[in-house]
Amino acid sequence: MRVDLVIKNIGKLVTCKGLGRPKVGQEMNEVDIIEDAYIAIRDGKIIEIGIKNDYKKITNSYTKIEDAKGLLVTPGLIDSHTHLVHGGSRENEFSKKLSGVPYIEILNQGGGILSTVNSTKEASSEDLYDKAKKSLDRMLEFGVTSAEAKSGYGLELDTEIKQLNVAKKLDKDHPIDLVHTFLGAHAIPIKYKENHKEYIDIIVEQMMPKVKELGLAEFCDVFCEEGVFSIEEGEYILSKAKEMGYKLKIHADEIVSLGGAQLSAKLKCTSSDHLMAASEEGLKMMAKNNVVANILPATSFNLNKSYANARKMIDLGVALSLSSDYNPGSCPSENLQFVMQLGCLGLKMTPNEVINAVTINAAYAIDRQNEIGSIEIGKKADLVVFDAPNVEYLMYHFGVNHVDKVYKEGVLVVENKQVIYNNI
Ligand code: IZC
Ligand code: ZN
């Protein structure tokens, strides 16, 4: 057989092998480690996993052999919740935030999301592309090989489409694979403040069909929060989205316990995100309906809020994923390793639970479990070589980038912590 590449001498290969469904409960603590391993790759896919020098049986002089130098290898990390494409930044609100003005109050004053909406409208597609590309390079340097990207900074058709088109082009041009989400229901534009119904009708009757027709988004998401979209409004929008063939996501119970977790279960959302204020009843319903709880601890950290109750979620049998929420307001950081460290230090998850939550379970959160999220035969050869002796070390030694190398579909894209790809 033809083998393009073998990565040999892997000290610890953490496969995060799947079970045919998201990992829950005790399963989240199981990562499957193979010592002194190699991975064989053909056409960007994993074709064999073995130990020691056994690769010699399948290679020939055309096979490229790379040495992992005894380091730790994991599946490429997946950032399953980002607001990647946007104009501007919001450091002008930083002092206000630090003095204690709540996130929602800044939004109600016309700042927050609405300030980024203005910057995104003003920005050209080229500006949005350059800025988002820089963020994707950073993500890649931290070991992220797939990410979700939401719209939601247009709140009118043309700018929503501009954002989604930029994300589509980046998916093509950049090594990181993107999954696209339409988030027209991210905030109420000021002119519809007294008439939500009018804006919701525009979302449902004009934006959602057009975005679908253009093939620009696979998921639809709603920001359900007190002062933003109510549970009833969220249910209406997401039900219509489902009828149109979108898969569903929801920003649920982030600040106030409105019942977003219950709604995500009722609608069988692929993931329900944030959940810092989710009720036990809602979490139980999510477990029963196989909704992935996508937790974003760097947002809790940055907003100085309490962390989601991850331990309770795991006890109740809810599948957890972790993601960054990268956005210019509540999480201006692309660093998924910091998110993983907060998974331990803030959410009290074990290092093994955290690794599963940014690989195999994160793949389920974006419905890519058949292609990515674990090191298994047939999956993409998306791999991170970490300069670390074991999984625990990645979370224990916090605040630094542990990446040594990143492979995307068998191509080396990060070396010495720097991107080296050339438009693949
Ligand atoms: O720009 O503030 N939470 N949406 C809901 C966000 C954070 C993004 C932002
Ligand atoms: Zn978000």
Short mmCIF file of C-alpha atoms and ligand atoms in Angstrom, two decimals:
data_model
loop_
_atom_site.label_atom_id
_atom_site.label_comp_id
_atom_site.label_asym_id
_atom_site.label_seq_id
_atom_site.Cartn_x
_atom_site.Cartn_y
_atom_site.Cartn_z
CA MET A 1 0.00 0.00 0.00
CA ARG A 2 1.07 3.59 -0.56
CA VAL A 3 1.90 5.59 2.56
CA ASP A 4 2.62 9.32 2.17
CA LEU A 5 3.77 10.10 5.68
CA VAL A 6 4.61 8.35 8.92
CA ILE A 7 4.93 10.25 12.17
CA LYS A 8 7.04 7.99 14.34
CA ASN A 9 8.40 8.01 17.86
CA ILE A 10 5.27 9.45 19.48
CA GLY A 11 5.88 9.24 23.25
CA LYS A 12 2.18 9.25 24.12
CA LEU A 13 -0.51 9.11 21.46
CA VAL A 14 -3.80 10.33 22.91
CA THR A 15 -6.40 9.03 20.44
CA CYS A 16 -9.65 10.22 22.11
CA LYS A 17 -11.19 7.26 20.30
CA GLY A 18 -14.94 7.60 19.82
CA LEU A 19 -17.84 5.47 21.03
CA GLY A 20 -20.25 6.26 18.19
CA ARG A 21 -21.85 8.97 20.36
CA PRO A 22 -20.59 11.84 22.55
CA LYS A 23 -18.77 10.75 25.68
CA VAL A 24 -20.71 11.16 28.94
CA GLY A 25 -20.10 10.55 32.65
CA GLN A 26 -17.06 8.38 33.37
CA GLU A 27 -16.41 7.96 29.63
CA MET A 28 -15.30 11.60 29.54
CA ASN A 29 -12.33 10.63 31.67
CA GLU A 30 -11.13 8.01 29.19
CA VAL A 31 -8.80 9.17 26.43
CA ASP A 32 -7.04 6.00 25.19
CA ILE A 33 -3.25 6.42 25.24
CA ILE A 34 -0.81 4.41 23.09
CA GLU A 35 2.87 4.63 24.06
CA ASP A 36 5.76 4.62 21.59
CA ALA A 37 3.35 4.91 18.70
CA TYR A 38 3.32 5.91 15.03
CA ILE A 39 0.62 7.17 12.68
CA ALA A 40 0.59 6.38 8.96
CA ILE A 41 -1.12 8.84 6.60
CA ARG A 42 -2.29 8.73 2.99
CA ASP A 43 -4.14 11.50 1.13
CA GLY A 44 -4.52 13.48 4.37
CA LYS A 45 -6.21 10.63 6.22
CA ILE A 46 -5.07 8.27 8.95
CA ILE A 47 -4.60 4.78 7.49
CA GLU A 48 -2.79 2.97 10.28
CA ILE A 49 -1.86 3.39 13.92
CA GLY A 50 0.81 1.17 15.41
CA ILE A 51 3.73 0.92 17.78
CA LYS A 52 7.52 1.05 17.67
CA ASN A 53 9.12 0.26 14.31
CA ASP A 54 6.22 -1.70 12.85
CA TYR A 55 5.69 1.08 10.28
CA LYS A 56 8.69 -0.32 8.41
CA LYS A 57 6.41 -3.10 7.16
CA ILE A 58 4.21 -0.64 5.24
CA THR A 59 6.60 2.09 4.09
CA ASN A 60 8.92 2.39 1.11
CA SER A 61 11.49 4.91 -0.10
CA TYR A 62 8.75 7.36 -1.14
CA THR A 63 7.27 7.55 2.35
CA LYS A 64 8.20 10.64 4.30
CA ILE A 65 9.14 9.79 7.88
CA GLU A 66 8.88 12.46 10.58
CA ASP A 67 10.05 12.07 14.15
CA ALA A 68 7.80 13.24 17.01
CA LYS A 69 10.81 12.98 19.34
CA GLY A 70 8.94 11.17 22.09
CA LEU A 71 6.45 14.00 22.55
CA LEU A 72 2.69 14.00 23.21
CA VAL A 73 0.31 13.86 20.21
CA THR A 74 -3.43 14.58 20.35
CA PRO A 75 -6.16 15.06 17.73
CA GLY A 76 -6.28 18.58 16.28
CA LEU A 77 -8.22 20.79 18.70
CA ILE A 78 -11.71 21.96 17.74
CA ASP A 79 -13.03 25.40 18.71
CA SER A 80 -16.77 24.81 18.44
CA HIS A 81 -18.07 28.31 19.28
CA THR A 82 -16.53 31.48 17.85
CA HIS A 83 -17.68 34.87 16.57
CA LEU A 84 -14.67 34.86 14.24
CA VAL A 85 -15.52 37.46 11.58
CA HIS A 86 -16.10 40.98 12.89
CA GLY A 87 -14.89 44.54 12.50
CA GLY A 88 -13.12 46.56 15.19
CA SER A 89 -12.52 45.81 18.85
CA ARG A 90 -14.06 47.01 22.11
CA GLU A 91 -11.21 48.01 24.40
CA ASN A 92 -12.98 51.38 24.73
CA GLU A 93 -15.53 49.53 26.94
CA PHE A 94 -12.88 47.77 29.02
CA SER A 95 -12.64 50.32 31.86
CA LYS A 96 -16.43 50.52 32.07
CA LYS A 97 -16.58 46.74 32.31
CA LEU A 98 -13.83 46.68 34.96
CA SER A 99 -15.70 49.27 37.03
CA GLY A 100 -18.60 46.81 37.23
CA VAL A 101 -21.02 47.86 34.46
CA PRO A 102 -22.72 44.59 33.38
CA TYR A 103 -22.30 43.19 29.85
CA ILE A 104 -26.04 43.51 29.10
CA GLU A 105 -26.16 47.11 30.35
CA ILE A 106 -23.35 48.09 27.97
CA LEU A 107 -25.40 46.48 25.16
CA ASN A 108 -28.55 48.33 26.26
CA GLN A 109 -26.63 51.60 26.13
CA GLY A 110 -26.02 50.92 22.42
CA GLY A 111 -22.51 49.51 22.95
CA GLY A 112 -21.41 45.89 23.14
CA ILE A 113 -22.65 43.80 20.22
CA LEU A 114 -24.24 46.91 18.65
CA SER A 115 -20.89 48.69 18.61
CA THR A 116 -19.33 45.73 16.77
CA VAL A 117 -22.31 45.75 14.38
CA ASN A 118 -21.38 49.32 13.42
CA SER A 119 -17.69 48.45 12.95
CA THR A 120 -18.61 45.38 10.89
CA LYS A 121 -20.94 47.37 8.63
CA GLU A 122 -18.20 49.94 8.02
CA ALA A 123 -15.47 47.38 7.31
CA SER A 124 -14.80 46.17 3.77
CA SER A 125 -14.83 42.43 3.04
CA GLU A 126 -11.04 42.64 2.64
CA ASP A 127 -10.62 44.22 6.08
CA LEU A 128 -12.84 41.57 7.68
CA TYR A 129 -10.93 38.84 5.87
CA ASP A 130 -7.49 40.12 6.94
CA LYS A 131 -8.53 40.51 10.57
CA ALA A 132 -10.20 37.09 10.79
CA LYS A 133 -7.27 35.44 9.01
CA LYS A 134 -4.93 36.80 11.66
CA SER A 135 -7.17 35.26 14.32
CA LEU A 136 -7.25 31.93 12.50
CA ASP A 137 -3.44 31.93 12.34
CA ARG A 138 -3.36 32.44 16.10
CA MET A 139 -5.86 29.64 16.64
CA LEU A 140 -3.79 27.33 14.46
CA GLU A 141 -0.66 28.20 16.42
CA PHE A 142 -2.49 27.10 19.58
CA GLY A 143 -3.39 23.76 17.97
CA VAL A 144 -6.88 24.41 16.59
CA THR A 145 -7.51 22.67 13.25
CA SER A 146 -11.31 23.14 12.97
CA ALA A 147 -13.61 25.90 14.21
CA GLU A 148 -17.17 27.10 14.08
CA ALA A 149 -17.78 30.70 12.90
CA LYS A 150 -20.97 32.69 13.52
CA SER A 151 -22.42 35.71 11.77
CA GLY A 152 -24.47 38.13 13.87
CA TYR A 153 -22.72 41.47 13.47
CA GLY A 154 -24.86 42.65 10.57
CA LEU A 155 -28.42 42.34 11.87
CA GLU A 156 -29.46 43.12 8.30
CA LEU A 157 -29.20 40.89 5.26
CA ASP A 158 -26.31 42.45 3.35
CA THR A 159 -23.86 42.63 6.25
CA GLU A 160 -24.81 39.15 7.53
CA ILE A 161 -24.07 37.83 4.03
CA LYS A 162 -20.83 39.83 3.86
CA GLN A 163 -19.66 38.17 7.11
CA LEU A 164 -20.68 34.68 6.01
CA ASN A 165 -19.00 35.10 2.61
CA VAL A 166 -15.77 36.13 4.30
CA ALA A 167 -15.95 33.01 6.49
CA LYS A 168 -16.61 30.85 3.42
CA LYS A 169 -13.56 32.27 1.64
CA LEU A 170 -11.41 31.73 4.72
CA ASP A 171 -12.59 28.14 4.93
CA LYS A 172 -11.24 27.69 1.43
CA ASP A 173 -8.01 29.64 1.83
CA HIS A 174 -6.92 28.76 5.38
CA PRO A 175 -5.87 25.37 6.79
CA ILE A 176 -8.48 25.58 9.59
CA ASP A 177 -11.79 24.02 8.48
CA LEU A 178 -14.77 26.19 9.34
CA VAL A 179 -18.37 25.29 10.13
CA HIS A 180 -20.76 28.16 9.44
CA THR A 181 -23.58 29.41 11.67
CA PHE A 182 -26.18 32.08 10.95
CA LEU A 183 -26.77 34.25 14.06
CA GLY A 184 -29.06 37.02 12.77
CA ALA A 185 -30.79 36.76 16.16
CA HIS A 186 -27.73 38.03 18.06
CA ALA A 187 -29.23 41.38 19.21
CA ILE A 188 -32.21 43.59 18.48
CA PRO A 189 -31.20 46.53 16.24
CA ILE A 190 -32.01 49.86 17.94
CA LYS A 191 -34.76 50.74 15.47
CA TYR A 192 -36.69 47.58 16.37
CA LYS A 193 -36.21 47.90 20.14
CA GLU A 194 -39.92 48.50 20.69
CA ASN A 195 -40.97 46.06 18.00
CA HIS A 196 -39.10 42.76 18.20
CA LYS A 197 -41.71 41.06 16.02
CA GLU A 198 -40.83 43.20 13.03
CA TYR A 199 -37.13 42.28 13.25
CA ILE A 200 -37.89 38.60 13.90
CA ASP A 201 -40.09 38.51 10.79
CA ILE A 202 -37.18 39.93 8.76
CA ILE A 203 -34.88 37.22 10.16
CA VAL A 204 -37.32 34.40 9.45
CA GLU A 205 -38.86 35.55 6.18
CA GLN A 206 -35.93 37.26 4.50
CA MET A 207 -32.56 36.42 6.03
CA MET A 208 -32.90 32.70 6.82
CA PRO A 209 -34.24 31.67 3.39
CA LYS A 210 -31.59 33.76 1.57
CA VAL A 211 -28.68 32.45 3.65
CA LYS A 212 -29.97 28.92 3.09
CA GLU A 213 -30.41 29.47 -0.65
CA LEU A 214 -26.83 30.75 -0.92
CA GLY A 215 -25.54 27.78 1.09
CA LEU A 216 -23.76 30.06 3.54
CA ALA A 217 -24.68 28.42 6.85
CA GLU A 218 -25.35 24.94 8.14
CA PHE A 219 -26.44 25.94 11.67
CA CYS A 220 -28.81 28.60 13.01
CA ASP A 221 -28.25 30.09 16.47
CA VAL A 222 -30.14 32.54 18.74
CA PHE A 223 -28.88 34.61 21.70
CA CYS A 224 -31.64 33.87 24.24
CA GLU A 225 -31.06 36.19 27.18
CA GLU A 226 -32.99 38.64 29.33
CA GLY A 227 -33.11 41.88 27.37
CA VAL A 228 -32.16 40.17 24.08
CA PHE A 229 -34.35 37.34 22.64
CA SER A 230 -36.89 35.67 24.93
CA ILE A 231 -37.40 31.91 25.10
CA GLU A 232 -40.63 32.24 23.08
CA GLU A 233 -38.86 34.30 20.41
CA GLY A 234 -35.97 31.85 20.36
CA GLU A 235 -38.33 28.90 19.99
CA TYR A 236 -40.12 30.57 17.10
CA ILE A 237 -36.90 31.42 15.23
CA LEU A 238 -35.24 28.04 15.80
CA SER A 239 -38.39 26.07 14.89
CA LYS A 240 -38.59 27.95 11.60
CA ALA A 241 -34.89 27.34 11.04
CA LYS A 242 -35.39 23.63 11.59
CA GLU A 243 -38.19 23.59 9.02
CA MET A 244 -35.80 25.20 6.53
CA GLY A 245 -33.19 22.49 7.11
CA TYR A 246 -30.79 24.25 9.47
CA LYS A 247 -29.22 22.36 12.36
CA LEU A 248 -29.62 24.21 15.64
CA LYS A 249 -27.47 25.88 18.27
CA ILE A 250 -28.49 28.23 21.07
CA HIS A 251 -26.83 30.71 23.45
CA ALA A 252 -28.69 29.43 26.52
CA ASP A 253 -28.95 30.45 30.19
CA GLU A 254 -25.71 32.44 30.12
CA ILE A 255 -26.62 35.17 32.60
CA VAL A 256 -30.26 34.57 33.63
CA SER A 257 -31.92 31.15 33.99
CA LEU A 258 -34.61 31.62 31.35
CA GLY A 259 -35.09 27.98 30.32
CA GLY A 260 -32.70 27.88 27.37
CA ALA A 261 -31.47 24.42 28.38
CA GLN A 262 -35.05 23.09 28.29
CA LEU A 263 -35.65 24.72 24.91
CA SER A 264 -32.48 23.19 23.46
CA ALA A 265 -33.70 19.76 24.58
CA LYS A 266 -37.20 20.31 23.22
CA LEU A 267 -35.84 21.31 19.80
CA LYS A 268 -33.04 18.71 19.90
CA CYS A 269 -30.33 21.29 19.24
CA THR A 270 -26.93 19.91 18.28
CA SER A 271 -25.39 21.99 21.06
CA SER A 272 -26.58 24.32 23.79
CA ASP A 273 -23.93 26.87 24.68
CA HIS A 274 -22.87 28.75 27.88
CA LEU A 275 -25.36 27.34 30.48
CA MET A 276 -23.81 29.13 33.48
CA ALA A 277 -27.33 29.63 34.88
CA ALA A 278 -28.95 26.43 33.56
CA SER A 279 -31.41 24.65 35.86
CA GLU A 280 -31.04 21.02 36.89
CA GLU A 281 -34.30 20.22 35.13
CA GLY A 282 -32.96 21.73 31.90
CA LEU A 283 -29.71 19.79 32.15
CA LYS A 284 -31.56 16.52 32.73
CA MET A 285 -33.65 17.18 29.65
CA MET A 286 -30.48 17.88 27.64
CA ALA A 287 -28.95 14.58 28.77
CA LYS A 288 -32.07 12.71 27.70
CA ASN A 289 -32.16 14.37 24.28
CA ASN A 290 -28.41 14.07 23.52
CA VAL A 291 -27.75 17.81 23.36
CA VAL A 292 -24.05 18.64 23.82
CA ALA A 293 -23.41 21.25 26.54
CA ASN A 294 -20.85 23.57 25.01
CA ILE A 295 -19.15 25.42 27.89
CA LEU A 296 -17.11 28.62 27.44
CA PRO A 297 -15.06 29.18 30.61
CA ALA A 298 -12.88 31.99 29.21
CA THR A 299 -16.06 34.08 28.97
CA SER A 300 -16.83 33.45 32.65
CA PHE A 301 -13.23 34.41 33.41
CA ASN A 302 -13.34 37.58 31.32
CA LEU A 303 -16.76 38.73 32.56
CA ASN A 304 -15.77 37.86 36.13
CA LYS A 305 -18.83 35.61 36.41
CA SER A 306 -19.34 32.22 37.99
CA TYR A 307 -18.37 29.15 35.98
CA ALA A 308 -20.91 26.69 34.61
CA ASN A 309 -21.51 23.70 36.86
CA ALA A 310 -19.56 21.21 34.77
CA ARG A 311 -19.27 18.63 37.55
CA LYS A 312 -23.03 18.49 37.94
CA MET A 313 -23.45 18.23 34.15
CA ILE A 314 -21.06 15.28 34.02
CA ASP A 315 -22.86 13.64 36.98
CA LEU A 316 -26.19 14.06 35.19
CA GLY A 317 -24.84 12.39 32.05
CA VAL A 318 -24.67 15.51 29.87
CA ALA A 319 -21.94 15.39 27.18
CA LEU A 320 -19.60 18.38 27.53
CA SER A 321 -17.54 20.25 24.98
CA LEU A 322 -15.38 23.31 25.65
CA SER A 323 -14.80 26.23 23.31
CA SER A 324 -13.43 29.76 23.31
CA ASP A 325 -16.41 32.00 22.39
CA TYR A 326 -13.76 34.15 20.68
CA ASN A 327 -15.42 37.56 20.16
CA PRO A 328 -14.50 41.21 20.67
CA GLY A 329 -16.68 41.66 23.78
CA SER A 330 -16.94 38.81 26.25
CA CYS A 331 -13.87 36.82 25.10
CA PRO A 332 -11.22 38.68 23.11
CA SER A 333 -8.81 35.72 23.00
CA GLU A 334 -8.20 32.96 20.46
CA ASN A 335 -6.26 30.83 22.93
CA LEU A 336 -8.03 27.45 23.26
CA GLN A 337 -5.26 26.13 25.51
CA PHE A 338 -6.16 28.83 28.06
CA VAL A 339 -9.78 27.65 27.77
CA MET A 340 -8.56 24.10 28.50
CA GLN A 341 -6.60 25.33 31.51
CA LEU A 342 -9.74 27.07 32.80
CA GLY A 343 -11.58 23.81 32.17
CA CYS A 344 -9.47 22.42 35.01
CA LEU A 345 -8.88 25.49 37.16
CA GLY A 346 -12.36 27.03 36.80
CA LEU A 347 -14.71 24.18 35.89
CA LYS A 348 -12.88 21.55 37.99
CA MET A 349 -12.78 19.10 35.10
CA THR A 350 -9.98 16.55 34.94
CA PRO A 351 -7.31 16.97 32.22
CA ASN A 352 -8.69 13.87 30.46
CA GLU A 353 -12.23 15.26 30.50
CA VAL A 354 -10.91 18.51 29.07
CA ILE A 355 -9.06 16.81 26.20
CA ASN A 356 -12.20 14.89 25.23
CA ALA A 357 -14.18 18.14 25.45
CA VAL A 358 -12.02 19.93 22.84
CA THR A 359 -11.69 16.93 20.51
CA ILE A 360 -14.25 14.14 20.14
CA ASN A 361 -17.10 15.84 22.02
CA ALA A 362 -16.40 19.15 20.27
CA ALA A 363 -16.68 17.30 16.95
CA TYR A 364 -20.19 16.23 18.00
CA ALA A 365 -21.00 19.86 18.93
CA ILE A 366 -20.47 20.81 15.27
CA ASP A 367 -21.67 17.53 13.71
CA ARG A 368 -18.25 16.58 12.36
CA GLN A 369 -17.76 13.40 14.44
CA ASN A 370 -17.29 11.23 11.36
CA GLU A 371 -14.31 13.24 10.07
CA ILE A 372 -12.43 14.72 13.03
CA GLY A 373 -12.10 14.74 16.82
CA SER A 374 -10.13 11.53 17.30
CA ILE A 375 -7.10 9.71 15.94
CA GLU A 376 -8.74 6.76 14.23
CA ILE A 377 -8.38 5.07 10.87
CA GLY A 378 -10.34 6.92 8.20
CA LYS A 379 -10.39 10.28 9.98
CA LYS A 380 -8.50 13.39 8.84
CA ALA A 381 -4.86 13.46 9.92
CA ASP A 382 -5.39 16.61 12.01
CA LEU A 383 -2.78 16.30 14.73
CA VAL A 384 -1.05 18.38 17.38
CA VAL A 385 2.41 17.57 18.68
CA PHE A 386 2.73 19.10 22.14
CA ASP A 387 6.02 19.79 23.83
CA ALA A 388 4.71 18.13 26.97
CA PRO A 389 5.22 14.75 28.64
CA ASN A 390 1.53 14.02 29.30
CA VAL A 391 -2.01 15.41 29.16
CA GLU A 392 -1.94 16.70 32.74
CA TYR A 393 1.05 18.92 31.94
CA LEU A 394 -0.93 20.87 29.29
CA MET A 395 -3.37 22.14 31.91
CA TYR A 396 -1.01 22.27 34.89
CA HIS A 397 1.57 24.54 33.24
CA PHE A 398 -0.85 27.33 32.38
CA GLY A 399 -0.60 30.54 30.38
CA VAL A 400 1.85 29.30 27.74
CA ASN A 401 1.53 27.71 24.32
CA HIS A 402 2.62 24.05 24.47
CA VAL A 403 2.36 23.41 20.72
CA ASP A 404 5.43 22.04 18.98
CA LYS A 405 3.89 21.20 15.58
CA VAL A 406 0.46 21.08 13.96
CA TYR A 407 -0.52 18.86 11.01
CA LYS A 408 -3.67 19.61 9.04
CA GLU A 409 -4.76 16.68 6.87
CA GLY A 410 -1.22 15.36 7.04
CA VAL A 411 0.44 18.65 6.07
CA LEU A 412 2.76 20.39 8.51
CA VAL A 413 1.18 23.85 9.08
CA VAL A 414 2.81 24.98 12.35
CA GLU A 415 6.45 24.51 13.27
CA ASN A 416 8.28 26.16 16.18
CA LYS A 417 4.91 27.64 17.23
CA GLN A 418 4.62 29.59 13.94
CA VAL A 419 2.31 29.08 10.97
CA ILE A 420 4.19 27.86 7.91
CA TYR A 421 1.35 26.98 5.53
CA ASN A 422 1.03 28.43 2.11
CA ASN A 423 -2.66 28.74 1.22
CA ILE A 424 -3.78 25.13 1.45
O1 IZC B 1 -19.84 40.52 20.64
O2 IZC B 1 -20.46 40.39 22.72
N1 IZC B 1 -22.26 36.84 24.11
N2 IZC B 1 -22.62 37.41 22.05
C1 IZC B 1 -23.27 36.80 23.13
C2 IZC B 1 -21.42 37.75 22.32
C3 IZC B 1 -21.17 37.41 23.63
C4 IZC B 1 -20.49 38.41 21.37
C5 IZC B 1 -20.26 39.86 21.61
ZN ZN B 2 -21.32 33.30 21.51
#
